[in-house]
Coordinates of C-alpha atoms and ligand atoms in Angstrom, one line a residue:
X286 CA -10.7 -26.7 -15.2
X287 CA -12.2 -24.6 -12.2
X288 CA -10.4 -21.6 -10.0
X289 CA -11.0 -23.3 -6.9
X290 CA -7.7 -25.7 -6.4
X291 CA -5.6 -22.5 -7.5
X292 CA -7.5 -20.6 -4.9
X293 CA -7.0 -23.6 -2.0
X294 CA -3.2 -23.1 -2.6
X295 CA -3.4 -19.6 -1.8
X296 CA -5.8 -19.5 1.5
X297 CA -3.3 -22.0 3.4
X298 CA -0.1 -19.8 2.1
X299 CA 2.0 -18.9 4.8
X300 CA 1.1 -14.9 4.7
X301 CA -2.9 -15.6 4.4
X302 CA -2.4 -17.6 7.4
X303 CA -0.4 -15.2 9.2
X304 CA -2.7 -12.3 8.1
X305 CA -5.7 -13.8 9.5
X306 CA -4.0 -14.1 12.9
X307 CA -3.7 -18.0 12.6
X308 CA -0.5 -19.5 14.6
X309 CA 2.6 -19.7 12.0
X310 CA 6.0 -21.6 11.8
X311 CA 7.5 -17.9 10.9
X312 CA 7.1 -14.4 10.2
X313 CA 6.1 -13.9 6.4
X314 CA 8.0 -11.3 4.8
X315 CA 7.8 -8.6 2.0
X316 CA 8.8 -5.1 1.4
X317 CA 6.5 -2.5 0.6
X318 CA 7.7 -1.0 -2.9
X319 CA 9.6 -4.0 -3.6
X320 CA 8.3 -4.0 -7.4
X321 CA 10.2 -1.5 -8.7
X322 CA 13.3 0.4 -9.2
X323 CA 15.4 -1.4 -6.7
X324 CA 15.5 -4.4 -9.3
X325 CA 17.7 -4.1 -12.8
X326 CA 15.0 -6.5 -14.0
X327 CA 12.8 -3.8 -13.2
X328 CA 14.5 -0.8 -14.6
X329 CA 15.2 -3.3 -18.1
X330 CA 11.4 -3.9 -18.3
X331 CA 10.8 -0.1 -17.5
X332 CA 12.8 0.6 -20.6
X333 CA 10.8 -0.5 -23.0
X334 CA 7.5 2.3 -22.0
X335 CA 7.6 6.1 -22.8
X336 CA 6.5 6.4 -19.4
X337 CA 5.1 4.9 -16.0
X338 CA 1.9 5.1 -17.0
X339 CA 1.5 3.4 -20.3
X340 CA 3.4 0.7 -18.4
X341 CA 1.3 0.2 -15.5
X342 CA -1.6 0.3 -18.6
X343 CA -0.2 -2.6 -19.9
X344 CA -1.0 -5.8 -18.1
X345 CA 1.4 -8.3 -19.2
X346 CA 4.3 -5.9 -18.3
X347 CA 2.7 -4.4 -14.9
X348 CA 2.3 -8.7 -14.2
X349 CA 6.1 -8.9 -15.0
X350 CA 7.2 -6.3 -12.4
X351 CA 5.0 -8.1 -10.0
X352 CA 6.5 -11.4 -9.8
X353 CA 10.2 -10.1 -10.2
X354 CA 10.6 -9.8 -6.1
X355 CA 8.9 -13.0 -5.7
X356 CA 11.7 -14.8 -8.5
X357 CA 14.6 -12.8 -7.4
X358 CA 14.3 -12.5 -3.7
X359 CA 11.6 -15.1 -2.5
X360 CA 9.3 -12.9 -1.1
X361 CA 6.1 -14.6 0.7
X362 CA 3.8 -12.3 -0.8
X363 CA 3.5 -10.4 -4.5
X364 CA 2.0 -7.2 -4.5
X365 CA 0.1 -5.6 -8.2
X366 CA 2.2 -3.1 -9.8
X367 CA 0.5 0.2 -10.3
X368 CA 0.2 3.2 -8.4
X369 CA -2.6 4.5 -6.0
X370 CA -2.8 7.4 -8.5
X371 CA -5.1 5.5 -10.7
X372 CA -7.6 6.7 -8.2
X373 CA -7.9 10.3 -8.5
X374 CA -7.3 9.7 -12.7
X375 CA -10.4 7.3 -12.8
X376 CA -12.5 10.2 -11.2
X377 CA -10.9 12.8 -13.9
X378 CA -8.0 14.3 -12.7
X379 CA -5.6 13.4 -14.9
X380 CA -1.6 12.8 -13.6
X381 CA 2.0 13.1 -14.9
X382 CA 4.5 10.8 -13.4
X383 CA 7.4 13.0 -14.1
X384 CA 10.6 11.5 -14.3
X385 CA 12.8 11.6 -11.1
X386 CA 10.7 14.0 -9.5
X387 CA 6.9 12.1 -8.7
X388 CA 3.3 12.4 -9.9
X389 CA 1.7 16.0 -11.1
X390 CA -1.3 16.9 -11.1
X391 CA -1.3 19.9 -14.0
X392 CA -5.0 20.5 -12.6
X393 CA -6.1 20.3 -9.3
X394 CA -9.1 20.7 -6.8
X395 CA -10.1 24.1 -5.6
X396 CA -13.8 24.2 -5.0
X397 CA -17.3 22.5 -4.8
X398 CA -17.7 22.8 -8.8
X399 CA -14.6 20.8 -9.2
X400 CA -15.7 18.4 -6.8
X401 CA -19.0 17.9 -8.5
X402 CA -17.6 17.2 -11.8
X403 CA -15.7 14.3 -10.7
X404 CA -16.9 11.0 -11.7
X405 CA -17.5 8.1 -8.2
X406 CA -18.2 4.8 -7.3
X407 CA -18.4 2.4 -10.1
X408 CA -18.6 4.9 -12.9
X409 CA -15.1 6.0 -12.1
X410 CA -13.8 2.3 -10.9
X411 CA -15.0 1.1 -14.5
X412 CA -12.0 2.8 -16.5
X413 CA -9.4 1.0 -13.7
X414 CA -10.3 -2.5 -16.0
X415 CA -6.4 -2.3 -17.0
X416 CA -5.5 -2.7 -13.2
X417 CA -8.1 -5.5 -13.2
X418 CA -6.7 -6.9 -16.4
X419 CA -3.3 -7.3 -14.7
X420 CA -4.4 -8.5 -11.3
X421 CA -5.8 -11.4 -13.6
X422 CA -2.4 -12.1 -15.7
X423 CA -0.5 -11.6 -12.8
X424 CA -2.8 -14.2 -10.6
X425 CA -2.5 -17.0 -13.4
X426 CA 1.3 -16.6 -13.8
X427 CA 1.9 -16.8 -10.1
X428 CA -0.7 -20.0 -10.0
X429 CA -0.4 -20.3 -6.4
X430 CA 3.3 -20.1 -5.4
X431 CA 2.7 -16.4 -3.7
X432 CA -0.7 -14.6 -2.6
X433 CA -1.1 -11.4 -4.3
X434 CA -1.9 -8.1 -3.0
X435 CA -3.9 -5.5 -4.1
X436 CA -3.9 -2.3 -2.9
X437 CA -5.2 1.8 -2.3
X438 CA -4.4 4.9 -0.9
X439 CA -6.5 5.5 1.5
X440 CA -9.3 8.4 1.3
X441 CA -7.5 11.2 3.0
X442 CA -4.2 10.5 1.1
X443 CA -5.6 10.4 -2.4
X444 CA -8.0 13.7 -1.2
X445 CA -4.5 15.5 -0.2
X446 CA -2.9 14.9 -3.8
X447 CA -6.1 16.1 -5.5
X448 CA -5.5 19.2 -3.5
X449 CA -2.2 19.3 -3.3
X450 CA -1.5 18.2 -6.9
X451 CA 1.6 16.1 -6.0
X452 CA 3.7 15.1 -3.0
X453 CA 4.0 18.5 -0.7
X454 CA 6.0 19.5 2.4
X455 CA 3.3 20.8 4.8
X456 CA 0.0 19.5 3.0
X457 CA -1.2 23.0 3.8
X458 CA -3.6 23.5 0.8
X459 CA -5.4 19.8 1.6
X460 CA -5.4 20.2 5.5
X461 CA -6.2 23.9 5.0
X462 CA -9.9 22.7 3.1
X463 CA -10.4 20.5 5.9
X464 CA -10.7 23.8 8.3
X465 CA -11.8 26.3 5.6
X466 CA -14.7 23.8 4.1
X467 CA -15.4 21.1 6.1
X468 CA -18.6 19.8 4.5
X469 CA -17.1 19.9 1.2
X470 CA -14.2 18.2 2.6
X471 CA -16.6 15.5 3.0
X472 CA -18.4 15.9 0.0
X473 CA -14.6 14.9 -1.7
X474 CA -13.9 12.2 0.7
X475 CA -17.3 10.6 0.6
X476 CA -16.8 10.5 -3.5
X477 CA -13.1 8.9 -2.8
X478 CA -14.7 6.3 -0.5
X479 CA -17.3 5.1 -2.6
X480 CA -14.9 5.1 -6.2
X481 CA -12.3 2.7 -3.9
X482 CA -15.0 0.3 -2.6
X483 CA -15.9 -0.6 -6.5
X484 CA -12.0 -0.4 -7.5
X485 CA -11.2 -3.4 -4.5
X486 CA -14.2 -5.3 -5.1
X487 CA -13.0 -5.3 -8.4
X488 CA -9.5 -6.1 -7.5
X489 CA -10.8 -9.0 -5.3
X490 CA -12.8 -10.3 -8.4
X491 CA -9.8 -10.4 -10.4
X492 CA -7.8 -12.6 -8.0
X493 CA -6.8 -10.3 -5.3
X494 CA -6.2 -12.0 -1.5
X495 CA -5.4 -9.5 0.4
X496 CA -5.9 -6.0 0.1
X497 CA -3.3 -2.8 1.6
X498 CA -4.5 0.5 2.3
X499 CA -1.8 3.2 2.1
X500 CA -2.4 6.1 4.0
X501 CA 1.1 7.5 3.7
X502 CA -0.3 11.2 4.9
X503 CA -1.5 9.9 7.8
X504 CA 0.8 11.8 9.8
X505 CA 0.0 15.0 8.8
X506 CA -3.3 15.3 10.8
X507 CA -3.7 16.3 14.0
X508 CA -5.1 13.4 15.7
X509 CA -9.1 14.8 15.8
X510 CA -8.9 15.3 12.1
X511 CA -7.7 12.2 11.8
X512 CA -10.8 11.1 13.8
X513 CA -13.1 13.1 11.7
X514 CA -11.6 12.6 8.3
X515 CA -10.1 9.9 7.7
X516 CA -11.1 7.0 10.1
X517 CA -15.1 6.7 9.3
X518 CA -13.8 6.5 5.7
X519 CA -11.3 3.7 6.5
X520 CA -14.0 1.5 8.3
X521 CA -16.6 2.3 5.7
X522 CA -13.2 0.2 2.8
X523 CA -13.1 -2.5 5.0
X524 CA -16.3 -3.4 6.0
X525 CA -17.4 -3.3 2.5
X526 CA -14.9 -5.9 1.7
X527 CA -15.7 -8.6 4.2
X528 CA -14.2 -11.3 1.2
X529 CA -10.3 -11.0 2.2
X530 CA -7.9 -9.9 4.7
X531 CA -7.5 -6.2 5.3
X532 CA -4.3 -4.2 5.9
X533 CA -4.3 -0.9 7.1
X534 CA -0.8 1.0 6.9
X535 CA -1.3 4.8 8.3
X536 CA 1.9 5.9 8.5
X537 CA 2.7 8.5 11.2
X538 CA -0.4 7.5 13.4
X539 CA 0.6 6.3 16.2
X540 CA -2.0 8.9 17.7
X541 CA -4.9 6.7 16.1
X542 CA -3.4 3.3 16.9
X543 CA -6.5 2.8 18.9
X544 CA -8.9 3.2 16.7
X545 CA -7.3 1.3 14.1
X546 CA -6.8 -1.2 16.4
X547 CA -10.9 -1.4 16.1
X548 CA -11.2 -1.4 12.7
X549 CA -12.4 -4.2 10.6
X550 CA -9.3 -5.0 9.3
X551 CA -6.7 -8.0 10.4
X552 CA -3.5 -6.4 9.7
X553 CA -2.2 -2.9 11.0
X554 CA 1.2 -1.7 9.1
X555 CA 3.6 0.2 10.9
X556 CA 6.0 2.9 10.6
X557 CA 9.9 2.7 11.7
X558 CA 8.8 5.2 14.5
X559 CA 6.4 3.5 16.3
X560 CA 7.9 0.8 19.1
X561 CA 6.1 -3.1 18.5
X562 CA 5.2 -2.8 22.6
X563 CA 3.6 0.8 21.9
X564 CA 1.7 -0.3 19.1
X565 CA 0.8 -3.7 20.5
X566 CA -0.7 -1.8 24.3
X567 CA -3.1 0.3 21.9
X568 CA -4.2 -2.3 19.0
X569 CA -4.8 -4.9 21.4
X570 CA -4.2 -8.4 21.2
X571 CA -5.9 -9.8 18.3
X572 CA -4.5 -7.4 15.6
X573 CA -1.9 -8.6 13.5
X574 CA 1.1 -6.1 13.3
X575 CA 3.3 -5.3 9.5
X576 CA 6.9 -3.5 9.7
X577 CA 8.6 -1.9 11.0
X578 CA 12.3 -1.9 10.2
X579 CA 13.7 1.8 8.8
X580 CA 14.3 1.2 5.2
X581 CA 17.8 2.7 5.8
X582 CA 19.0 0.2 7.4
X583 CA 18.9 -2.0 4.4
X584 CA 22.4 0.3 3.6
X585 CA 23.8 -1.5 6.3
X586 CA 27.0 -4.1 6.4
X587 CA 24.9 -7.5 6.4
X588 CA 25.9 -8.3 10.0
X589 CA 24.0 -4.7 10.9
X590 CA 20.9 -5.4 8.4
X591 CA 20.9 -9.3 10.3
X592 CA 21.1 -7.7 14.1
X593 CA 18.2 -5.4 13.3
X594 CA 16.4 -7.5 11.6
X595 CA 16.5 -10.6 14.1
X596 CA 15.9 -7.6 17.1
X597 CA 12.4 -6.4 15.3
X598 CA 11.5 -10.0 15.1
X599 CA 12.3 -10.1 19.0
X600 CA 10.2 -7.0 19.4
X601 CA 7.2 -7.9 17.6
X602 CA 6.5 -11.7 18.8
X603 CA 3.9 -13.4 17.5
X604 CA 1.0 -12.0 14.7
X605 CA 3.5 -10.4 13.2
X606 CA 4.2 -9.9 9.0
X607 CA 8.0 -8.4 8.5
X608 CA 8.1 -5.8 6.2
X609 CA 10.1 -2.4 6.3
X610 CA 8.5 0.8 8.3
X611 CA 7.7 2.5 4.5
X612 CA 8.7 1.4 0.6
X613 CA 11.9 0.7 0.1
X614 CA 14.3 3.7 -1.3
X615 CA 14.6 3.1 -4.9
X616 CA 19.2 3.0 -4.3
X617 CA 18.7 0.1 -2.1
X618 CA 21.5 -2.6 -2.4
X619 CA 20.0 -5.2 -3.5
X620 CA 22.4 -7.5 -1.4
X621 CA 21.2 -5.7 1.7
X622 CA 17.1 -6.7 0.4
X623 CA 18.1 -9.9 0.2
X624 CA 19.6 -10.2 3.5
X625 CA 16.7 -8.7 5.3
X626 CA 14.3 -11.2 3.1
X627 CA 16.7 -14.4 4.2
X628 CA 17.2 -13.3 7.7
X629 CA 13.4 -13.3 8.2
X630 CA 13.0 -17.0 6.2
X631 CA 15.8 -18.2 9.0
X632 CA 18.2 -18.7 5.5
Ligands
1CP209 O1 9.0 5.1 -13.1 C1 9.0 4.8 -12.0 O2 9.7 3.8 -11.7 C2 8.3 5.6 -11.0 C3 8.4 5.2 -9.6 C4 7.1 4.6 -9.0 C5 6.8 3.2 -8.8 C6 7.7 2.1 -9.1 C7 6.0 5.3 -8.6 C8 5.9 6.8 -8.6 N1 5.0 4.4 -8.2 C9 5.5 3.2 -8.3 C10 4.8 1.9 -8.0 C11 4.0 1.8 -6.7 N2 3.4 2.9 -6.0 C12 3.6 0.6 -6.1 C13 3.9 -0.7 -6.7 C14 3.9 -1.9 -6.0 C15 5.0 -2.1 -4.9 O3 4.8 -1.7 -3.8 O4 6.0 -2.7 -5.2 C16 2.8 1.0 -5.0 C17 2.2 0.1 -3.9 C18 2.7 2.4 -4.9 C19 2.0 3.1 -3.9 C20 2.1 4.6 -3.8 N3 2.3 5.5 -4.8 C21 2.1 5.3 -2.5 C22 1.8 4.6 -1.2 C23 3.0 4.0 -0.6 C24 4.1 5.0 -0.1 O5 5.2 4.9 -0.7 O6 3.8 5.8 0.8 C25 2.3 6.6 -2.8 C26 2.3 7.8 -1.8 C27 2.4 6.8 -4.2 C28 2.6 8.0 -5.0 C29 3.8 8.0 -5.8 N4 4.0 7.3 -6.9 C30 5.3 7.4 -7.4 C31 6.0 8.3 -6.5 C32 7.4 8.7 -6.6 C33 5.1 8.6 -5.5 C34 5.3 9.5 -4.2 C35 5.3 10.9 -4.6 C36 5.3 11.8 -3.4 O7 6.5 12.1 -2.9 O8 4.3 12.2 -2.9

């Protein structure tokens, strides 16, 4: 038996179609964060692991939380669980998902020795095999029904939690090195770059069809840093992975919707703030736009959630993937998922 009829079913899904900007009978839909604590199949699987990390480590279990969404609330696409934390840990700064508070980092970067002692590139993406193991179980059990998604944070993200050493409310000590230290800012970013390039081209050769790019701190640049720091890095990803459809998802960046609008990359994820017809004027026509809809109003009664949900499909037109404007919040009803999910599939 060969890969290639599994891999037919996937190119003409629904979402790959839609992602490369091909003409399609209907939005696909998923939700970012949508493997995860918003399911009690989820948080009953997450009981049996000491901790988030040996259970993203193990592949069987990480493939389980993966296809959950897609059995439970017919999602169009499946995306891997892990966490874009695996990054900075493969280069040797090791994290703590702390419970009901978010990732730690108990040691953090400070200056150009710690930046030299990092591992890069394929000597770092070489310890992410479990990631690669899962993408592989995960692809097999799926066997075509959904594509599946593999994913990063993008450079500047992943360089502001090694500075930061978790989630922060100014990003002052990561924005601060971009001022104080520019060239080793570089030096950093250039090491991030290169260690994600192997991780997707391993992800790809495990099975993934699409790959996501989170830059969830994307907003906390002023828009010429964003320029300097984090846009050549972004174009260097997705040009080195010409193999599968790129998304893009910088969220607070409606300053840089231009220039991601010309990045090689099909797909450009929004934010709840950011207007379809703003977004659209500055991409340009050929992009193909992911969101928006604030994950709050998933709280909603479910003739709200419908309203909304039917109104963003009105605002985005055509080339357009529904998804929510960031991950879904972990309380979530899941009623008010599901009727986002079914209002987009016309159910
Ligand atoms: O034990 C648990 O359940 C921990 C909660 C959890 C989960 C389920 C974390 C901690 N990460 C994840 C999985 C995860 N993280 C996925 C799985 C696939 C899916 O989307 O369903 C993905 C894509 C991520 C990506 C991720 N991790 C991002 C980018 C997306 C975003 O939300 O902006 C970021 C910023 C992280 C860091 C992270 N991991 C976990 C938390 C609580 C955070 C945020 C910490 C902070 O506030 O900075």
């Amino acid at each position: 038996m060969s890969d290639t009829p599994l891999k037919n079913i996937s190119t003409d899904h629904l979402f790959l179609r839609a992602a490369r900007g091909e003409q399609v009978e209907r939005p696909p839909v998923w939700l970012m964060r949508q493997a995860g604590r918003i399911l009690p199949q989820y948080r009953a699987l997450r009981a049996n692991f000491p901790d988030f990390k040996a259970f993203v480590k193990t592949p069987e279990a990480a493939a389980e939380a993966t296809i959950q969404p897609v059995d439970e609330l017919g999602v169009d696409a499946a995306i891997i669980f892990s966490d874009i934390l695996v990054v900075p840990e493969a280069m040797g700064l090791d994290y703590k998902m702390v419970e009901s508070v978010g990732p730690r980092f108990p040691t953090v970067i400070t200056g150009a020795t710690d930046v030299k002692g990092l591992r890069s590139g394929q000597d770092a993406a070489a310890s992410l095999e479990y990631v690669f193991n899962a993408l592989r179980v995960t692809k097999k059990a799926l066997n075509g029904r959904v594509p599946l998604i593999g994913f990063a944070g993008a450079p500047w993200t992943i360089f502001a939690y090694m500075l930061e050493g978790g989630g922060s409310k100014t990003f002052s000590k990561a924005r601060r090195m971009l001022y104080a230290d520019p060239a080793l800012s570089h030096q950093l970013l250039e090491k991030i770059t290169t260690t994600t390039i192997a991780y997707l081209k391993g992800q790809i050769a495990a099975g993934a069809d699409l790959l996501q790019l989170f830059d969830s701190w994307a907003g906390e640049l002023p828009p010429a840093h964003y320029r300097e720091f984090a846009v050549p890095y972004l174009q260097r990803i997705c040009e080195a992975l010409p193999e599968v459809p790129k998304t893009v998802f910088a969220k607070g960046a409606w300053f840089a919707l231009e220039d991601l609008g010309e990045m090689s990359c099909q797909v450009v994820g929004l934010d709840w703030n950011t207007p379809p017809a703003f977004a659209r004027a500055r991409v340009g026509a050929d992009k193909v736009l992911q969101g928006n809809l604030d994950p709050c109003t998933l709280y909603a009664q479910p003739e709200v959630i419908r309203e909304a949900t039917l109104e963003m499909l009105r605002q985005f037109g055509p080339k357009h993937i529904a998804n929510l404007g960031h991950g879904v919040y972990p309380d979530t009803p899941l009623e008010g998922v599901r009727t986002f999910v079914n209002t987009v599939k016309g159910l």
